[in-house]
Amino acid sequence: MDSAGQDINLNSPNKGLLSDSMTDVPVDTAVAAQTPAAEGLTEAEEEELRAELAKVEEEIVTLRQVLAAKERHCAELKRKLGLSALEGLKQNLSRSWHDVQVSNAYKKTQETLSQAGQKTSAALSTVGSAISRKLGDMRNSATFKSFEDRVGTIKSKVVGGRENGSDNLPSPTGSGDKPLPDHTPF
């Protein structure tokens, strides 16, 4: 059977077509005749080996053609199913990420980072408590009490005057109840 021009896969939509990328690599008998025969081989044995070599090379070509047909068929099936190269890449990445997550190195790193996070959280909590305690101590200090009293006094003057209905603060224009003139520069 001459397989050089035909696709062996009978279910293939490309029966009888050759792949453009596949080429036949014939044995160059002239070169083979020029090379000296292996020592200890008779002419008949050499001829038999050459025939077997030609047969194996023909089988290789046939297998390449079958593989190319199978690859085309596979690509066609993937296209019909809507599977793209991107889907394959996503599946490979998911599988790789899963493999990384179950690896011992990942588990040890995750455990170490978890412990570091817990220690960092505890340290930040201690710092926060220390700052809170220091702010409490500062609030109870005489200086802060004096400052707080002064702010309270100013606040009571500002708010207290308005609550009584009298506006003790001077007007921004200095004219009491007079409206602002219309020719203001702003």
GROMACS .gro file of N, CA and C in nm, residues 34-169:
model
  408
   34GLN      N    1   2.862   0.459  -0.108
   34GLN     CA    2   2.999   0.507  -0.094
   34GLN      C    3   3.057   0.475   0.044
   35THR      N    4   2.969   0.463   0.144
   35THR     CA    5   3.021   0.434   0.278
   35THR      C    6   3.058   0.288   0.286
   36PRO      N    7   3.167   0.260   0.350
   36PRO     CA    8   3.209   0.121   0.359
   36PRO      C    9   3.113   0.042   0.448
   37ALA      N   10   3.086  -0.080   0.411
   37ALA     CA   11   2.997  -0.166   0.489
   37ALA      C   12   3.062  -0.198   0.622
   38ALA      N   13   2.976  -0.221   0.720
   38ALA     CA   14   3.028  -0.256   0.851
   38ALA      C   15   3.108  -0.386   0.837
   39GLU      N   16   3.212  -0.395   0.913
   39GLU     CA   17   3.297  -0.513   0.902
   39GLU      C   18   3.222  -0.638   0.943
   40GLY      N   19   3.241  -0.742   0.869
   40GLY     CA   20   3.181  -0.871   0.900
   40GLY      C   21   3.046  -0.891   0.836
   41LEU      N   22   2.994  -0.792   0.756
   41LEU     CA   23   2.866  -0.807   0.691
   41LEU      C   24   2.888  -0.853   0.547
   42THR      N   25   2.807  -0.945   0.509
   42THR     CA   26   2.812  -0.987   0.370
   42THR      C   27   2.728  -0.891   0.289
   43GLU      N   28   2.738  -0.902   0.158
   43GLU     CA   29   2.662  -0.813   0.070
   43GLU      C   30   2.513  -0.838   0.087
   44ALA      N   31   2.473  -0.959   0.109
   44ALA     CA   32   2.331  -0.995   0.126
   44ALA      C   33   2.277  -0.935   0.257
   45GLU      N   34   2.358  -0.944   0.364
   45GLU     CA   35   2.315  -0.888   0.493
   45GLU      C   36   2.303  -0.736   0.483
   46GLU      N   37   2.396  -0.677   0.414
   46GLU     CA   38   2.392  -0.532   0.395
   46GLU      C   39   2.267  -0.492   0.317
   47GLU      N   40   2.235  -0.565   0.214
   47GLU     CA   41   2.116  -0.537   0.132
   47GLU      C   42   1.989  -0.553   0.217
   48GLU      N   43   1.988  -0.654   0.301
   48GLU     CA   44   1.872  -0.679   0.389
   48GLU      C   45   1.855  -0.564   0.489
   49LEU      N   46   1.966  -0.516   0.544
   49LEU     CA   47   1.961  -0.404   0.639
   49LEU      C   48   1.912  -0.276   0.571
   50ARG      N   49   1.956  -0.255   0.446
   50ARG     CA   50   1.911  -0.137   0.371
   50ARG      C   51   1.759  -0.144   0.345
   51ALA      N   52   1.710  -0.260   0.314
   51ALA     CA   53   1.567  -0.277   0.290
   51ALA      C   54   1.488  -0.251   0.419
   52GLU      N   55   1.541  -0.305   0.528
   52GLU     CA   56   1.475  -0.283   0.658
   52GLU      C   57   1.477  -0.135   0.695
   53LEU      N   58   1.588  -0.065   0.667
   53LEU     CA   59   1.599   0.078   0.694
   53LEU      C   60   1.496   0.156   0.612
   54ALA      N   61   1.482   0.122   0.486
   54ALA     CA   62   1.384   0.189   0.401
   54ALA      C   63   1.243   0.166   0.454
   55LYS      N   64   1.216   0.044   0.499
   55LYS     CA   65   1.084   0.011   0.553
   55LYS      C   66   1.057   0.092   0.681
   56VAL      N   67   1.153   0.101   0.771
   56VAL     CA   68   1.137   0.176   0.896
   56VAL      C   69   1.116   0.324   0.866
   57GLU      N   70   1.192   0.378   0.771
   57GLU     CA   71   1.175   0.519   0.734
   57GLU      C   72   1.037   0.543   0.676
   58GLU      N   73   0.986   0.449   0.597
   58GLU     CA   74   0.851   0.462   0.541
   58GLU      C   75   0.747   0.457   0.653
   59GLU      N   76   0.767   0.373   0.751
   59GLU     CA   77   0.676   0.365   0.866
   59GLU      C   78   0.677   0.496   0.945
   60ILE      N   79   0.795   0.555   0.959
   60ILE     CA   80   0.807   0.683   1.030
   60ILE      C   81   0.726   0.790   0.959
   61VAL      N   82   0.737   0.795   0.827
   61VAL     CA   83   0.660   0.892   0.748
   61VAL      C   84   0.511   0.868   0.768
   62THR      N   85   0.470   0.741   0.764
   62THR     CA   86   0.329   0.707   0.782
   62THR      C   87   0.281   0.751   0.921
   63LEU      N   88   0.360   0.723   1.022
   63LEU     CA   89   0.322   0.762   1.158
   63LEU      C   90   0.313   0.913   1.173
   64ARG      N   91   0.402   0.985   1.108
   64ARG     CA   92   0.395   1.132   1.111
   64ARG      C   93   0.266   1.181   1.047
   65GLN      N   94   0.228   1.118   0.937
   65GLN     CA   95   0.105   1.156   0.869
   65GLN      C   96  -0.017   1.126   0.956
   66VAL      N   97  -0.016   1.011   1.021
   66VAL     CA   98  -0.127   0.975   1.111
   66VAL      C   99  -0.133   1.074   1.227
   67LEU      N  100  -0.018   1.106   1.284
   67LEU     CA  101  -0.015   1.201   1.395
   67LEU      C  102  -0.066   1.338   1.351
   68ALA      N  103  -0.025   1.383   1.235
   68ALA     CA  104  -0.072   1.513   1.185
   68ALA      C  105  -0.223   1.511   1.164
   69ALA      N  106  -0.276   1.400   1.112
   69ALA     CA  107  -0.420   1.388   1.092
   69ALA      C  108  -0.492   1.389   1.227
   70LYS      N  109  -0.438   1.319   1.325
   70LYS     CA  110  -0.498   1.316   1.459
   70LYS      C  111  -0.494   1.456   1.522
   71GLU      N  112  -0.386   1.528   1.504
   71GLU     CA  113  -0.376   1.663   1.559
   71GLU      C  114  -0.478   1.756   1.493
   72ARG      N  115  -0.496   1.743   1.362
   72ARG     CA  116  -0.598   1.823   1.293
   72ARG      C  117  -0.737   1.789   1.344
   73HIS      N  118  -0.763   1.662   1.361
   73HIS     CA  119  -0.893   1.616   1.409
   73HIS      C  120  -0.917   1.667   1.552
   74CYS      N  121  -0.817   1.659   1.635
   74CYS     CA  122  -0.825   1.710   1.772
   74CYS      C  123  -0.855   1.860   1.773
   75ALA      N  124  -0.785   1.935   1.689
   75ALA     CA  125  -0.808   2.080   1.681
   75ALA      C  126  -0.950   2.110   1.635
   76GLU      N  127  -0.999   2.032   1.541
   76GLU     CA  128  -1.136   2.050   1.490
   76GLU      C  129  -1.238   2.022   1.601
   77LEU      N  130  -1.216   1.915   1.676
   77LEU     CA  131  -1.307   1.882   1.787
   77LEU      C  132  -1.306   1.992   1.893
   78LYS      N  133  -1.188   2.042   1.926
   78LYS     CA  134  -1.178   2.151   2.024
   78LYS      C  135  -1.250   2.275   1.973
   79ARG      N  136  -1.236   2.304   1.844
   79ARG     CA  137  -1.303   2.420   1.786
   79ARG      C  138  -1.454   2.404   1.795
   80LYS      N  139  -1.503   2.285   1.763
   80LYS     CA  140  -1.647   2.260   1.769
   80LYS      C  141  -1.700   2.268   1.912
   81LEU      N  142  -1.620   2.227   2.008
   81LEU     CA  143  -1.662   2.231   2.148
   81LEU      C  144  -1.642   2.370   2.210
   82GLY      N  145  -1.579   2.458   2.138
   82GLY     CA  146  -1.556   2.592   2.189
   82GLY      C  147  -1.438   2.602   2.283
   83LEU      N  148  -1.355   2.502   2.283
   83LEU     CA  149  -1.235   2.504   2.366
   83LEU      C  150  -1.126   2.578   2.291
   84SER      N  151  -1.073   2.679   2.356
   84SER     CA  152  -0.968   2.757   2.290
   84SER      C  153  -0.836   2.736   2.362
   85ALA      N  154  -0.734   2.793   2.305
   85ALA     CA  155  -0.602   2.786   2.368
   85ALA      C  156  -0.606   2.855   2.503
   86LEU      N  157  -0.688   2.960   2.513
   86LEU     CA  158  -0.700   3.032   2.639
   86LEU      C  159  -0.761   2.943   2.747
   87GLU      N  160  -0.861   2.862   2.711
   87GLU     CA  161  -0.922   2.769   2.806
   87GLU      C  162  -0.816   2.669   2.854
   88GLY      N  163  -0.740   2.617   2.761
   88GLY     CA  164  -0.634   2.523   2.798
   88GLY      C  165  -0.533   2.586   2.891
   89LEU      N  166  -0.498   2.712   2.862
   89LEU     CA  167  -0.402   2.782   2.946
   89LEU      C  168  -0.460   2.803   3.086
   90LYS      N  169  -0.588   2.839   3.093
   90LYS     CA  170  -0.652   2.859   3.224
   90LYS      C  171  -0.654   2.728   3.303
   91GLN      N  172  -0.684   2.618   3.236
   91GLN     CA  173  -0.685   2.489   3.304
   91GLN      C  174  -0.545   2.452   3.352
   92ASN      N  175  -0.444   2.476   3.269
   92ASN     CA  176  -0.307   2.447   3.310
   92ASN      C  177  -0.265   2.532   3.429
   93LEU      N  178  -0.302   2.661   3.427
   93LEU     CA  179  -0.267   2.748   3.538
   93LEU      C  180  -0.339   2.705   3.666
   94SER      N  181  -0.465   2.669   3.655
   94SER     CA  182  -0.540   2.622   3.772
   94SER      C  183  -0.477   2.496   3.829
   95ARG      N  184  -0.443   2.405   3.741
   95ARG     CA  185  -0.381   2.280   3.785
   95ARG      C  186  -0.245   2.309   3.850
   96SER      N  187  -0.168   2.398   3.790
   96SER     CA  188  -0.036   2.432   3.845
   96SER      C  189  -0.050   2.500   3.981
   97TRP      N  190  -0.147   2.592   3.994
   97TRP     CA  191  -0.167   2.661   4.122
   97TRP      C  192  -0.209   2.561   4.230
   98HIS      N  193  -0.294   2.465   4.194
   98HIS     CA  194  -0.334   2.362   4.289
   98HIS      C  195  -0.212   2.280   4.331
   99ASP      N  196  -0.127   2.245   4.235
   99ASP     CA  197  -0.006   2.169   4.267
   99ASP      C  198   0.085   2.248   4.361
  100VAL      N  199   0.094   2.379   4.339
  100VAL     CA  200   0.176   2.463   4.426
  100VAL      C  201   0.118   2.464   4.567
  101GLN      N  202  -0.015   2.475   4.577
  101GLN     CA  203  -0.079   2.485   4.708
  101GLN      C  204  -0.064   2.358   4.790
  102VAL      N  205  -0.055   2.245   4.726
  102VAL     CA  206  -0.041   2.120   4.801
  102VAL      C  207   0.105   2.083   4.824
  103SER      N  208   0.197   2.163   4.774
  103SER     CA  209   0.339   2.133   4.792
  103SER      C  210   0.382   2.164   4.935
  104ASN      N  211   0.482   2.092   4.981
  104ASN     CA  212   0.532   2.112   5.118
  104ASN      C  213   0.592   2.251   5.136
  105ALA      N  214   0.661   2.301   5.036
  105ALA     CA  215   0.724   2.433   5.046
  105ALA      C  216   0.617   2.540   5.066
  106TYR      N  217   0.508   2.530   4.992
  106TYR     CA  218   0.399   2.629   5.004
  106TYR      C  219   0.337   2.620   5.143
  107LYS      N  220   0.313   2.499   5.190
  107LYS     CA  221   0.251   2.481   5.323
  107LYS      C  222   0.341   2.539   5.432
  108LYS      N  223   0.472   2.513   5.423
  108LYS     CA  224   0.565   2.566   5.524
  108LYS      C  225   0.570   2.718   5.518
  109THR      N  226   0.573   2.773   5.398
  109THR     CA  227   0.575   2.919   5.383
  109THR      C  228   0.446   2.980   5.437
  110GLN      N  229   0.334   2.918   5.407
  110GLN     CA  230   0.205   2.969   5.455
  110GLN      C  231   0.201   2.966   5.608
  111GLU      N  232   0.250   2.859   5.667
  111GLU     CA  233   0.253   2.847   5.812
  111GLU      C  234   0.343   2.954   5.874
  112THR      N  235   0.460   2.975   5.815
  112THR     CA  236   0.553   3.076   5.865
  112THR      C  237   0.493   3.215   5.855
  113LEU      N  238   0.430   3.247   5.742
  113LEU     CA  239   0.369   3.378   5.725
  113LEU      C  240   0.251   3.397   5.821
  114SER      N  241   0.179   3.291   5.848
  114SER     CA  242   0.067   3.298   5.942
  114SER      C  243   0.119   3.330   6.083
  115GLN      N  244   0.225   3.262   6.122
  115GLN     CA  245   0.284   3.289   6.254
  115GLN      C  246   0.339   3.431   6.260
  116ALA      N  247   0.402   3.476   6.153
  116ALA     CA  248   0.454   3.613   6.150
  116ALA      C  249   0.340   3.713   6.161
  117GLY      N  250   0.229   3.686   6.094
  117GLY     CA  251   0.113   3.774   6.101
  117GLY      C  252   0.057   3.780   6.242
  118GLN      N  253   0.050   3.666   6.308
  118GLN     CA  254   0.000   3.663   6.445
  118GLN      C  255   0.092   3.742   6.539
  119LYS      N  256   0.223   3.725   6.522
  119LYS     CA  257   0.318   3.798   6.606
  119LYS      C  258   0.311   3.948   6.578
  120THR      N  259   0.296   3.985   6.450
  120THR     CA  260   0.284   4.127   6.415
  120THR      C  261   0.157   4.186   6.474
  121SER      N  262   0.048   4.111   6.468
  121SER     CA  263  -0.078   4.158   6.524
  121SER      C  264  -0.065   4.178   6.674
  122ALA      N  265  -0.001   4.084   6.741
  122ALA     CA  266   0.018   4.097   6.886
  122ALA      C  267   0.105   4.219   6.917
  123ALA      N  268   0.211   4.241   6.838
  123ALA     CA  269   0.299   4.355   6.862
  123ALA      C  270   0.225   4.486   6.839
  124LEU      N  271   0.144   4.494   6.733
  124LEU     CA  272   0.068   4.617   6.707
  124LEU      C  273  -0.035   4.641   6.817
  125SER      N  274  -0.094   4.535   6.869
  125SER     CA  275  -0.189   4.548   6.978
  125SER      C  276  -0.120   4.603   7.102
  126THR      N  277   0.000   4.555   7.130
  126THR     CA  278   0.076   4.603   7.245
  126THR      C  279   0.112   4.750   7.226
  127VAL      N  280   0.155   4.788   7.107
  127VAL     CA  281   0.189   4.927   7.079
  127VAL      C  282   0.065   5.015   7.094
  128GLY      N  283  -0.050   4.967   7.042
  128GLY     CA  284  -0.174   5.042   7.055
  128GLY      C  285  -0.214   5.062   7.199
  129SER      N  286  -0.199   4.958   7.279
  129SER     CA  287  -0.230   4.969   7.422
  129SER      C  288  -0.138   5.069   7.490
  130ALA      N  289  -0.009   5.066   7.455
  130ALA     CA  290   0.088   5.158   7.515
  130ALA      C  291   0.054   5.302   7.477
  131ILE      N  292   0.019   5.324   7.352
  131ILE     CA  293  -0.017   5.460   7.309
  131ILE      C  294  -0.143   5.506   7.380
  132SER      N  295  -0.240   5.418   7.389
  132SER     CA  296  -0.365   5.453   7.458
  132SER      C  297  -0.338   5.488   7.604
  133ARG      N  298  -0.255   5.410   7.670
  133ARG     CA  299  -0.220   5.435   7.810
  133ARG      C  300  -0.149   5.569   7.823
  134LYS      N  301  -0.056   5.596   7.732
  134LYS     CA  302   0.018   5.723   7.737
  134LYS      C  303  -0.076   5.842   7.714
  135LEU      N  304  -0.171   5.828   7.619
  135LEU     CA  305  -0.267   5.936   7.596
  135LEU      C  306  -0.354   5.957   7.719
  136GLY      N  307  -0.393   5.848   7.786
  136GLY     CA  308  -0.471   5.859   7.910
  136GLY      C  309  -0.393   5.930   8.018
  137ASP      N  310  -0.265   5.893   8.030
  137ASP     CA  311  -0.179   5.960   8.130
  137ASP      C  312  -0.166   6.107   8.097
  138MET      N  313  -0.149   6.138   7.970
  138MET     CA  314  -0.134   6.277   7.929
  138MET      C  315  -0.263   6.356   7.955
  139ARG      N  316  -0.377   6.293   7.934
  139ARG     CA  317  -0.506   6.360   7.956
  139ARG      C  318  -0.526   6.391   8.104
  140ASN      N  319  -0.470   6.309   8.189
  140ASN     CA  320  -0.483   6.331   8.333
  140ASN      C  321  -0.375   6.425   8.387
  141SER      N  322  -0.284   6.470   8.301
  141SER     CA  323  -0.177   6.558   8.348
  141SER      C  324  -0.230   6.700   8.373
  142ALA      N  325  -0.159   6.774   8.453
  142ALA     CA  326  -0.200   6.911   8.489
  142ALA      C  327  -0.198   7.002   8.367
  143THR      N  328  -0.102   6.987   8.280
  143THR     CA  329  -0.092   7.071   8.161
  143THR      C  330  -0.215   7.053   8.073
  144PHE      N  331  -0.254   6.929   8.050
  144PHE     CA  332  -0.370   6.903   7.965
  144PHE      C  333  -0.497   6.954   8.031
  145LYS      N  334  -0.509   6.935   8.164
  145LYS     CA  335  -0.627   6.984   8.236
  145LYS      C  336  -0.639   7.135   8.220
  146SER      N  337  -0.526   7.206   8.232
  146SER     CA  338  -0.526   7.351   8.218
  146SER      C  339  -0.569   7.390   8.077
  147PHE      N  340  -0.515   7.322   7.976
  147PHE     CA  341  -0.551   7.348   7.836
  147PHE      C  342  -0.699   7.320   7.814
  148GLU      N  343  -0.749   7.209   7.869
  148GLU     CA  344  -0.889   7.171   7.853
  148GLU      C  345  -0.981   7.275   7.917
  149ASP      N  346  -0.942   7.325   8.033
  149ASP     CA  347  -1.022   7.428   8.100
  149ASP      C  348  -1.029   7.554   8.015
  150ARG      N  349  -0.917   7.594   7.955
  150ARG     CA  350  -0.916   7.715   7.873
  150ARG      C  351  -1.004   7.698   7.749
  151VAL      N  352  -0.995   7.583   7.685
  151VAL     CA  353  -1.078   7.557   7.567
  151VAL      C  354  -1.225   7.557   7.609
  152GLY      N  355  -1.256   7.497   7.724
  152GLY     CA  356  -1.393   7.495   7.773
  152GLY      C  357  -1.445   7.635   7.800
  153THR      N  358  -1.361   7.720   7.855
  153THR     CA  359  -1.401   7.858   7.885
  153THR      C  360  -1.431   7.932   7.755
  154ILE      N  361  -1.344   7.918   7.657
  154ILE     CA  362  -1.366   7.985   7.527
  154ILE      C  363  -1.492   7.932   7.463
  155LYS      N  364  -1.513   7.803   7.469
  155LYS     CA  365  -1.632   7.742   7.410
  155LYS      C  366  -1.758   7.794   7.477
  156SER      N  367  -1.757   7.802   7.608
  156SER     CA  368  -1.877   7.848   7.679
  156SER      C  369  -1.906   7.994   7.647
  157LYS      N  370  -1.803   8.075   7.627
  157LYS     CA  371  -1.826   8.214   7.590
  157LYS      C  372  -1.889   8.223   7.451
  158VAL      N  373  -1.839   8.141   7.355
  158VAL     CA  374  -1.890   8.145   7.218
  158VAL      C  375  -2.030   8.087   7.213
  159VAL      N  376  -2.049   7.970   7.265
  159VAL     CA  377  -2.178   7.902   7.257
  159VAL      C  378  -2.277   7.963   7.356
  160GLY      N  379  -2.231   7.997   7.474
  160GLY     CA  380  -2.318   8.052   7.576
  160GLY      C  381  -2.380   8.183   7.534
  161GLY      N  382  -2.308   8.269   7.468
  161GLY     CA  383  -2.359   8.398   7.423
  161GLY      C  384  -2.467   8.381   7.318
  162ARG      N  385  -2.456   8.286   7.233
  162ARG     CA  386  -2.554   8.264   7.127
  162ARG      C  387  -2.680   8.197   7.182
  163GLU      N  388  -2.665   8.114   7.283
  163GLU     CA  389  -2.780   8.045   7.340
  163GLU      C  390  -2.872   8.144   7.411
  164ASN      N  391  -2.816   8.252   7.467
  164ASN     CA  392  -2.896   8.351   7.539
  164ASN      C  393  -2.966   8.447   7.446
  165GLY      N  394  -2.944   8.436   7.319
  165GLY     CA  395  -3.011   8.522   7.224
  165GLY      C  396  -2.936   8.650   7.197
  166SER      N  397  -2.834   8.678   7.268
  166SER     CA  398  -2.756   8.799   7.242
  166SER      C  399  -2.628   8.761   7.174
  167ASP      N  400  -2.591   8.840   7.079
  167ASP     CA  401  -2.469   8.813   7.003
  167ASP      C  402  -2.361   8.903   7.058
  168ASN      N  403  -2.278   8.850   7.149
  168ASN     CA  404  -2.175   8.931   7.213
  168ASN      C  405  -2.054   8.951   7.123
  169LEU      N  406  -2.048   8.874   7.018
  169LEU     CA  407  -1.932   8.885   6.930
  169LEU      C  408  -1.953   9.000   6.834
   0.00000   0.00000   0.00000
